[in-house]
Amino acid sequence: MADDSQTLLEQLQARFGGALLEYRLDRSQATVVAPASGALEAFAVLRDEFAFEQLMDLCGVDYSAYGEAEWATTASSSTGFSRGVSERATGRSSAAICYLGDKALAHRGRFAVVYHLLSISRNQRLRVRVFAPDDELPVVASVCSLWAAADWYEREAFDLYGILFEGHPDLRRLLTDYGFVGHPFRKDFPLIGNVEMRYDPERGRVVYEPVSIEPRVLVPRTIRQDHRYAGETPREGSSHA
């Protein structure tokens, strides 16, 4: 499979050259980065010339503080979670917006859209990443004209990340409420949210109120040192003691 992906990368590089910004194998899958200005034209070539007739998935990404861990992961096992160690983890405030970790991704911008394409006829998969050029107003071209399946995927990315898709026929929220403020998958969106809602029997309708819970670090599970992670402890009175 890796050989097939490498061959695909070589074919893409021969066809596009410098028109694509990056070619690499990522987790044994061919991955390219397309510029926002020419992404729609590149996708058309991928569909028509490379037979990527199906869009499997499309999602937004917020690369703020990419590569920085909010958890003490090195001291815990791979099967659980440890306590949060970053003070900014509780609020996800504007202080969280900085570029760390993978500089190859950081310098390209804060928001990106990732596309997973499938060629049924050639049994090939391709991952394409497009970075929005403007962090304040992230805009990329809609691919609905190429793959109809992109319709709700793009609405979801708009709803959760605030990424605008130019040319989308009906770009509106998909998962959150009509009056929802903000985009909940952005890393500066508070973990506790901005408002909470409840049904008011006196008014006979749902009302919105300021959030009442306090910011906190969620701890799904605390890892303890015992024989499951640190090896068996010799029993008292045994020959190994």
PDB file of C-alpha atoms in Angstrom:
ATOM      1  CA  MET A   1       0.000   0.000   0.000  1.00  0.00           C
ATOM      2  CA  ALA A   2       2.855   2.379   0.827  1.00  0.00           C
ATOM      3  CA  ASP A   3       4.419   1.678  -2.577  1.00  0.00           C
ATOM      4  CA  ASP A   4       1.140   2.504  -4.310  1.00  0.00           C
ATOM      5  CA  SER A   5       0.855   5.751  -2.350  1.00  0.00           C
ATOM      6  CA  GLN A   6       4.435   6.690  -3.214  1.00  0.00           C
ATOM      7  CA  THR A   7       3.728   6.032  -6.880  1.00  0.00           C
ATOM      8  CA  LEU A   8       0.639   8.237  -6.665  1.00  0.00           C
ATOM      9  CA  LEU A   9       2.706  11.034  -5.128  1.00  0.00           C
ATOM     10  CA  GLU A  10       5.209  10.813  -7.961  1.00  0.00           C
ATOM     11  CA  GLN A  11       2.407  10.970 -10.530  1.00  0.00           C
ATOM     12  CA  LEU A  12       0.875  13.980  -8.796  1.00  0.00           C
ATOM     13  CA  GLN A  13       4.212  15.767  -8.624  1.00  0.00           C
ATOM     14  CA  ALA A  14       4.808  15.138 -12.321  1.00  0.00           C
ATOM     15  CA  ARG A  15       1.362  16.535 -13.170  1.00  0.00           C
ATOM     16  CA  PHE A  16       1.172  19.512 -10.794  1.00  0.00           C
ATOM     17  CA  GLY A  17       4.796  20.391 -10.067  1.00  0.00           C
ATOM     18  CA  GLY A  18       4.959  23.608  -8.052  1.00  0.00           C
ATOM     19  CA  ALA A  19       1.202  24.157  -8.293  1.00  0.00           C
ATOM     20  CA  LEU A  20       0.880  22.095  -5.101  1.00  0.00           C
ATOM     21  CA  LEU A  21       2.795  23.227  -2.044  1.00  0.00           C
ATOM     22  CA  GLU A  22       3.712  19.901  -0.491  1.00  0.00           C
ATOM     23  CA  TYR A  23       3.892  16.190  -1.302  1.00  0.00           C
ATOM     24  CA  ARG A  24       4.472  13.564   1.361  1.00  0.00           C
ATOM     25  CA  LEU A  25       3.468  10.209   2.812  1.00  0.00           C
ATOM     26  CA  ASP A  26       1.610  10.670   6.080  1.00  0.00           C
ATOM     27  CA  ARG A  27       0.628   7.460   7.913  1.00  0.00           C
ATOM     28  CA  SER A  28       1.230   5.553   4.688  1.00  0.00           C
ATOM     29  CA  GLN A  29      -1.259   7.747   2.811  1.00  0.00           C
ATOM     30  CA  ALA A  30      -0.465  10.155   0.010  1.00  0.00           C
ATOM     31  CA  THR A  31      -0.927  13.706   1.294  1.00  0.00           C
ATOM     32  CA  VAL A  32      -0.654  17.002  -0.556  1.00  0.00           C
ATOM     33  CA  VAL A  33      -1.161  20.662   0.309  1.00  0.00           C
ATOM     34  CA  ALA A  34      -2.969  22.803  -2.249  1.00  0.00           C
ATOM     35  CA  PRO A  35      -2.980  26.628  -2.257  1.00  0.00           C
ATOM     36  CA  ALA A  36      -6.345  28.215  -1.539  1.00  0.00           C
ATOM     37  CA  SER A  37      -6.117  30.331  -4.699  1.00  0.00           C
ATOM     38  CA  GLY A  38      -5.925  27.342  -7.035  1.00  0.00           C
ATOM     39  CA  ALA A  39      -7.555  24.619  -4.977  1.00  0.00           C
ATOM     40  CA  LEU A  40     -10.738  24.309  -7.037  1.00  0.00           C
ATOM     41  CA  GLU A  41      -8.792  23.839 -10.266  1.00  0.00           C
ATOM     42  CA  ALA A  42      -6.567  21.229  -8.598  1.00  0.00           C
ATOM     43  CA  PHE A  43      -9.592  19.317  -7.313  1.00  0.00           C
ATOM     44  CA  ALA A  44     -11.100  19.286 -10.794  1.00  0.00           C
ATOM     45  CA  VAL A  45      -7.921  17.687 -12.137  1.00  0.00           C
ATOM     46  CA  LEU A  46      -7.903  15.146  -9.312  1.00  0.00           C
ATOM     47  CA  ARG A  47     -11.478  14.164 -10.115  1.00  0.00           C
ATOM     48  CA  ASP A  48     -11.261  14.126 -13.913  1.00  0.00           C
ATOM     49  CA  GLU A  49      -7.683  13.000 -14.601  1.00  0.00           C
ATOM     50  CA  PHE A  50      -6.851  10.928 -11.509  1.00  0.00           C
ATOM     51  CA  ALA A  51     -10.328   9.394 -11.105  1.00  0.00           C
ATOM     52  CA  PHE A  52     -10.955  10.563  -7.542  1.00  0.00           C
ATOM     53  CA  GLU A  53     -14.665  10.423  -8.122  1.00  0.00           C
ATOM     54  CA  GLN A  54     -15.722  10.303  -4.485  1.00  0.00           C
ATOM     55  CA  LEU A  55     -15.260  12.740  -1.598  1.00  0.00           C
ATOM     56  CA  MET A  56     -15.171  10.570   1.519  1.00  0.00           C
ATOM     57  CA  ASP A  57     -14.802  13.288   4.127  1.00  0.00           C
ATOM     58  CA  LEU A  58     -14.121  16.966   4.640  1.00  0.00           C
ATOM     59  CA  CYS A  59     -13.318  18.610   7.966  1.00  0.00           C
ATOM     60  CA  GLY A  60     -11.971  21.834   9.400  1.00  0.00           C
ATOM     61  CA  VAL A  61      -8.861  22.132  11.568  1.00  0.00           C
ATOM     62  CA  ASP A  62      -7.736  24.856  13.977  1.00  0.00           C
ATOM     63  CA  TYR A  63      -3.943  24.698  14.227  1.00  0.00           C
ATOM     64  CA  SER A  64      -3.667  27.164  17.123  1.00  0.00           C
ATOM     65  CA  ALA A  65      -1.018  25.925  19.576  1.00  0.00           C
ATOM     66  CA  TYR A  66      -0.603  22.834  17.408  1.00  0.00           C
ATOM     67  CA  GLY A  67       1.665  20.289  19.059  1.00  0.00           C
ATOM     68  CA  GLU A  68       1.327  21.685  22.575  1.00  0.00           C
ATOM     69  CA  ALA A  69      -0.129  19.196  25.053  1.00  0.00           C
ATOM     70  CA  GLU A  70      -2.569  20.227  27.769  1.00  0.00           C
ATOM     71  CA  TRP A  71      -2.073  16.890  29.537  1.00  0.00           C
ATOM     72  CA  ALA A  72       0.862  15.242  31.303  1.00  0.00           C
ATOM     73  CA  THR A  73       0.860  12.419  28.803  1.00  0.00           C
ATOM     74  CA  THR A  74       4.476  11.297  29.164  1.00  0.00           C
ATOM     75  CA  ALA A  75       3.971  10.202  32.761  1.00  0.00           C
ATOM     76  CA  SER A  76       0.790   8.216  32.181  1.00  0.00           C
ATOM     77  CA  SER A  77      -0.094   5.057  30.336  1.00  0.00           C
ATOM     78  CA  SER A  78      -1.424   4.984  26.818  1.00  0.00           C
ATOM     79  CA  THR A  79      -4.770   3.644  27.992  1.00  0.00           C
ATOM     80  CA  GLY A  80      -5.999   6.567  30.055  1.00  0.00           C
ATOM     81  CA  PHE A  81      -5.761  10.264  30.787  1.00  0.00           C
ATOM     82  CA  SER A  82      -3.788  12.326  33.270  1.00  0.00           C
ATOM     83  CA  ARG A  83      -4.557  15.606  34.976  1.00  0.00           C
ATOM     84  CA  GLY A  84      -4.437  18.785  32.959  1.00  0.00           C
ATOM     85  CA  VAL A  85      -1.188  20.674  33.388  1.00  0.00           C
ATOM     86  CA  SER A  86      -1.787  23.814  31.326  1.00  0.00           C
ATOM     87  CA  GLU A  87      -3.473  26.736  33.058  1.00  0.00           C
ATOM     88  CA  ARG A  88      -5.049  27.939  29.856  1.00  0.00           C
ATOM     89  CA  ALA A  89      -6.713  24.565  29.295  1.00  0.00           C
ATOM     90  CA  THR A  90      -9.643  25.500  31.521  1.00  0.00           C
ATOM     91  CA  GLY A  91     -10.767  28.563  29.621  1.00  0.00           C
ATOM     92  CA  ARG A  92      -9.444  28.118  26.115  1.00  0.00           C
ATOM     93  CA  SER A  93      -9.143  31.885  26.079  1.00  0.00           C
ATOM     94  CA  SER A  94      -7.545  34.125  23.492  1.00  0.00           C
ATOM     95  CA  ALA A  95      -4.211  33.407  25.196  1.00  0.00           C
ATOM     96  CA  ALA A  96      -4.396  29.956  23.614  1.00  0.00           C
ATOM     97  CA  ILE A  97      -3.989  31.382  20.139  1.00  0.00           C
ATOM     98  CA  CYS A  98      -0.351  30.915  19.291  1.00  0.00           C
ATOM     99  CA  TYR A  99       1.542  28.711  16.880  1.00  0.00           C
ATOM    100  CA  LEU A 100       3.718  26.038  18.430  1.00  0.00           C
ATOM    101  CA  GLY A 101       4.875  22.559  17.543  1.00  0.00           C
ATOM    102  CA  ASP A 102       5.027  21.717  13.851  1.00  0.00           C
ATOM    103  CA  LYS A 103       6.397  24.856  12.219  1.00  0.00           C
ATOM    104  CA  ALA A 104       5.765  23.381   8.767  1.00  0.00           C
ATOM    105  CA  LEU A 105       2.064  23.676   9.497  1.00  0.00           C
ATOM    106  CA  ALA A 106       2.120  26.744  11.710  1.00  0.00           C
ATOM    107  CA  HIS A 107       3.512  29.188   9.166  1.00  0.00           C
ATOM    108  CA  ARG A 108       0.762  28.391   6.679  1.00  0.00           C
ATOM    109  CA  GLY A 109      -2.086  29.742   8.798  1.00  0.00           C
ATOM    110  CA  ARG A 110      -4.424  28.974  11.633  1.00  0.00           C
ATOM    111  CA  PHE A 111      -7.328  27.296   9.785  1.00  0.00           C
ATOM    112  CA  ALA A 112      -7.266  24.538   7.219  1.00  0.00           C
ATOM    113  CA  VAL A 113      -9.698  22.235   5.481  1.00  0.00           C
ATOM    114  CA  VAL A 114      -8.739  18.578   5.026  1.00  0.00           C
ATOM    115  CA  TYR A 115     -10.266  16.517   2.221  1.00  0.00           C
ATOM    116  CA  HIS A 116     -10.183  12.713   1.933  1.00  0.00           C
ATOM    117  CA  LEU A 117     -10.657  11.525  -1.646  1.00  0.00           C
ATOM    118  CA  LEU A 118     -11.280   8.000  -2.926  1.00  0.00           C
ATOM    119  CA  SER A 119     -10.757   6.559  -6.389  1.00  0.00           C
ATOM    120  CA  ILE A 120     -12.990   3.519  -6.606  1.00  0.00           C
ATOM    121  CA  SER A 121     -11.802   2.547 -10.069  1.00  0.00           C
ATOM    122  CA  ARG A 122      -8.098   2.707  -9.110  1.00  0.00           C
ATOM    123  CA  ASN A 123      -8.460   1.742  -5.430  1.00  0.00           C
ATOM    124  CA  GLN A 124      -6.492   4.785  -4.266  1.00  0.00           C
ATOM    125  CA  ARG A 125      -6.909   7.295  -1.479  1.00  0.00           C
ATOM    126  CA  LEU A 126      -5.596  10.831  -1.202  1.00  0.00           C
ATOM    127  CA  ARG A 127      -5.543  13.412   1.578  1.00  0.00           C
ATOM    128  CA  VAL A 128      -5.555  17.073   0.521  1.00  0.00           C
ATOM    129  CA  ARG A 129      -5.038  19.974   2.915  1.00  0.00           C
ATOM    130  CA  VAL A 130      -5.959  23.574   2.034  1.00  0.00           C
ATOM    131  CA  PHE A 131      -5.021  26.428   4.377  1.00  0.00           C
ATOM    132  CA  ALA A 132      -7.214  29.522   4.560  1.00  0.00           C
ATOM    133  CA  PRO A 133      -5.007  32.551   3.815  1.00  0.00           C
ATOM    134  CA  ASP A 134      -6.735  34.864   6.328  1.00  0.00           C
ATOM    135  CA  ASP A 135      -6.885  33.874  10.012  1.00  0.00           C
ATOM    136  CA  GLU A 136      -9.472  36.520  10.855  1.00  0.00           C
ATOM    137  CA  LEU A 137     -11.828  35.611   8.016  1.00  0.00           C
ATOM    138  CA  PRO A 138     -10.965  32.084   6.790  1.00  0.00           C
ATOM    139  CA  VAL A 139     -12.323  31.515   3.290  1.00  0.00           C
ATOM    140  CA  VAL A 140     -11.750  28.626   0.871  1.00  0.00           C
ATOM    141  CA  ALA A 141     -13.563  27.643  -2.311  1.00  0.00           C
ATOM    142  CA  SER A 142     -16.519  25.283  -2.077  1.00  0.00           C
ATOM    143  CA  VAL A 143     -16.173  21.942  -3.874  1.00  0.00           C
ATOM    144  CA  CYS A 144     -19.924  21.297  -4.031  1.00  0.00           C
ATOM    145  CA  SER A 145     -19.820  21.771  -7.792  1.00  0.00           C
ATOM    146  CA  LEU A 146     -17.394  18.834  -8.032  1.00  0.00           C
ATOM    147  CA  TRP A 147     -18.730  16.542  -5.307  1.00  0.00           C
ATOM    148  CA  ALA A 148     -22.318  16.985  -4.130  1.00  0.00           C
ATOM    149  CA  ALA A 149     -21.434  15.158  -0.907  1.00  0.00           C
ATOM    150  CA  ALA A 150     -19.465  18.230   0.203  1.00  0.00           C
ATOM    151  CA  ASP A 151     -22.672  20.162   0.933  1.00  0.00           C
ATOM    152  CA  TRP A 152     -23.255  19.147   4.548  1.00  0.00           C
ATOM    153  CA  TYR A 153     -19.546  18.581   5.252  1.00  0.00           C
ATOM    154  CA  GLU A 154     -18.853  22.222   4.413  1.00  0.00           C
ATOM    155  CA  ARG A 155     -21.810  23.392   6.482  1.00  0.00           C
ATOM    156  CA  GLU A 156     -20.448  21.431   9.429  1.00  0.00           C
ATOM    157  CA  ALA A 157     -16.974  22.985   9.058  1.00  0.00           C
ATOM    158  CA  PHE A 158     -18.564  26.429   8.821  1.00  0.00           C
ATOM    159  CA  ASP A 159     -20.686  25.806  11.907  1.00  0.00           C
ATOM    160  CA  LEU A 160     -17.931  24.395  14.117  1.00  0.00           C
ATOM    161  CA  TYR A 161     -14.899  26.364  12.880  1.00  0.00           C
ATOM    162  CA  GLY A 162     -16.304  29.453  11.171  1.00  0.00           C
ATOM    163  CA  ILE A 163     -14.631  28.595   7.857  1.00  0.00           C
ATOM    164  CA  LEU A 164     -16.469  30.166   4.918  1.00  0.00           C
ATOM    165  CA  PHE A 165     -16.851  28.225   1.672  1.00  0.00           C
ATOM    166  CA  GLU A 166     -17.116  30.571  -1.265  1.00  0.00           C
ATOM    167  CA  GLY A 167     -19.695  29.364  -3.786  1.00  0.00           C
ATOM    168  CA  HIS A 168     -21.599  27.096  -1.416  1.00  0.00           C
ATOM    169  CA  PRO A 169     -25.311  27.095  -2.383  1.00  0.00           C
ATOM    170  CA  ASP A 170     -26.699  27.219   1.184  1.00  0.00           C
ATOM    171  CA  LEU A 171     -24.017  27.918   3.776  1.00  0.00           C
ATOM    172  CA  ARG A 172     -25.692  27.980   7.212  1.00  0.00           C
ATOM    173  CA  ARG A 173     -25.284  26.277  10.555  1.00  0.00           C
ATOM    174  CA  LEU A 174     -25.893  22.555  10.689  1.00  0.00           C
ATOM    175  CA  LEU A 175     -25.377  21.290  14.266  1.00  0.00           C
ATOM    176  CA  THR A 176     -25.752  24.268  16.607  1.00  0.00           C
ATOM    177  CA  ASP A 177     -28.845  26.353  17.306  1.00  0.00           C
ATOM    178  CA  TYR A 178     -29.942  29.158  14.994  1.00  0.00           C
ATOM    179  CA  GLY A 179     -29.011  31.832  17.540  1.00  0.00           C
ATOM    180  CA  PHE A 180     -25.734  30.221  18.601  1.00  0.00           C
ATOM    181  CA  VAL A 181     -22.833  32.646  18.952  1.00  0.00           C
ATOM    182  CA  GLY A 182     -19.306  31.503  18.140  1.00  0.00           C
ATOM    183  CA  HIS A 183     -17.835  28.326  16.732  1.00  0.00           C
ATOM    184  CA  PRO A 184     -17.396  25.564  19.325  1.00  0.00           C
ATOM    185  CA  PHE A 185     -14.451  23.696  17.751  1.00  0.00           C
ATOM    186  CA  ARG A 186     -12.219  26.763  17.690  1.00  0.00           C
ATOM    187  CA  LYS A 187      -9.531  26.508  20.323  1.00  0.00           C
ATOM    188  CA  ASP A 188     -10.374  29.909  21.798  1.00  0.00           C
ATOM    189  CA  PHE A 189     -13.982  28.863  22.413  1.00  0.00           C
ATOM    190  CA  PRO A 190     -14.553  28.329  26.188  1.00  0.00           C
ATOM    191  CA  LEU A 191     -14.919  24.694  27.183  1.00  0.00           C
ATOM    192  CA  ILE A 192     -17.934  25.614  29.324  1.00  0.00           C
ATOM    193  CA  GLY A 193     -19.528  27.634  26.502  1.00  0.00           C
ATOM    194  CA  ASN A 194     -20.880  31.160  26.649  1.00  0.00           C
ATOM    195  CA  VAL A 195     -24.553  30.563  27.461  1.00  0.00           C
ATOM    196  CA  GLU A 196     -26.793  27.800  28.745  1.00  0.00           C
ATOM    197  CA  MET A 197     -30.441  27.129  27.962  1.00  0.00           C
ATOM    198  CA  ARG A 198     -33.419  25.806  29.896  1.00  0.00           C
ATOM    199  CA  TYR A 199     -37.176  25.604  29.560  1.00  0.00           C
ATOM    200  CA  ASP A 200     -38.973  28.363  31.476  1.00  0.00           C
ATOM    201  CA  PRO A 201     -42.507  27.163  32.452  1.00  0.00           C
ATOM    202  CA  GLU A 202     -43.645  30.723  33.220  1.00  0.00           C
ATOM    203  CA  ARG A 203     -42.704  32.016  29.779  1.00  0.00           C
ATOM    204  CA  GLY A 204     -43.608  28.768  28.094  1.00  0.00           C
ATOM    205  CA  ARG A 205     -40.427  28.673  26.024  1.00  0.00           C
ATOM    206  CA  VAL A 206     -36.709  27.955  26.086  1.00  0.00           C
ATOM    207  CA  VAL A 207     -34.588  30.799  27.479  1.00  0.00           C
ATOM    208  CA  TYR A 208     -30.870  31.518  27.242  1.00  0.00           C
ATOM    209  CA  GLU A 209     -28.877  32.575  30.302  1.00  0.00           C
ATOM    210  CA  PRO A 210     -25.217  33.222  31.120  1.00  0.00           C
ATOM    211  CA  VAL A 211     -23.386  29.996  31.831  1.00  0.00           C
ATOM    212  CA  SER A 212     -23.476  29.133  35.543  1.00  0.00           C
ATOM    213  CA  ILE A 213     -20.779  26.447  35.874  1.00  0.00           C
ATOM    214  CA  GLU A 214     -17.205  27.386  36.734  1.00  0.00           C
ATOM    215  CA  PRO A 215     -14.265  26.750  34.382  1.00  0.00           C
ATOM    216  CA  ARG A 216     -12.510  23.503  35.203  1.00  0.00           C
ATOM    217  CA  VAL A 217     -10.233  20.864  33.801  1.00  0.00           C
ATOM    218  CA  LEU A 218     -12.127  17.694  33.007  1.00  0.00           C
ATOM    219  CA  VAL A 219     -10.404  14.582  34.320  1.00  0.00           C
ATOM    220  CA  PRO A 220     -11.854  11.459  32.694  1.00  0.00           C
ATOM    221  CA  ARG A 221      -9.646   9.175  34.744  1.00  0.00           C
ATOM    222  CA  THR A 222      -6.591   9.390  36.986  1.00  0.00           C
ATOM    223  CA  ILE A 223      -3.843   6.857  36.360  1.00  0.00           C
ATOM    224  CA  ARG A 224      -2.521   5.250  39.509  1.00  0.00           C
ATOM    225  CA  GLN A 225       0.734   3.399  39.862  1.00  0.00           C
ATOM    226  CA  ASP A 226      -0.080  -0.279  40.304  1.00  0.00           C
ATOM    227  CA  HIS A 227       0.867  -3.622  38.842  1.00  0.00           C
ATOM    228  CA  ARG A 228      -1.046  -2.943  35.616  1.00  0.00           C
ATOM    229  CA  TYR A 229       1.361  -0.158  34.656  1.00  0.00           C
ATOM    230  CA  ALA A 230       4.474  -0.462  36.823  1.00  0.00           C
ATOM    231  CA  GLY A 231       4.914  -4.255  36.980  1.00  0.00           C
ATOM    232  CA  GLU A 232       4.060  -6.601  39.808  1.00  0.00           C
ATOM    233  CA  THR A 233       5.213  -5.714  43.318  1.00  0.00           C
ATOM    234  CA  PRO A 234       6.867  -8.660  45.162  1.00  0.00           C
ATOM    235  CA  ARG A 235       4.563 -10.080  47.778  1.00  0.00           C
ATOM    236  CA  GLU A 236       5.529  -9.906  51.421  1.00  0.00           C
ATOM    237  CA  GLY A 237       7.380 -13.033  52.542  1.00  0.00           C
ATOM    238  CA  SER A 238       8.004 -14.303  49.021  1.00  0.00           C
ATOM    239  CA  SER A 239      11.384 -15.594  47.905  1.00  0.00           C
ATOM    240  CA  HIS A 240      11.813 -12.521  45.678  1.00  0.00           C
ATOM    241  CA  ALA A 241      11.463 -10.055  48.545  1.00  0.00           C
TER     242      ALA A 241
END
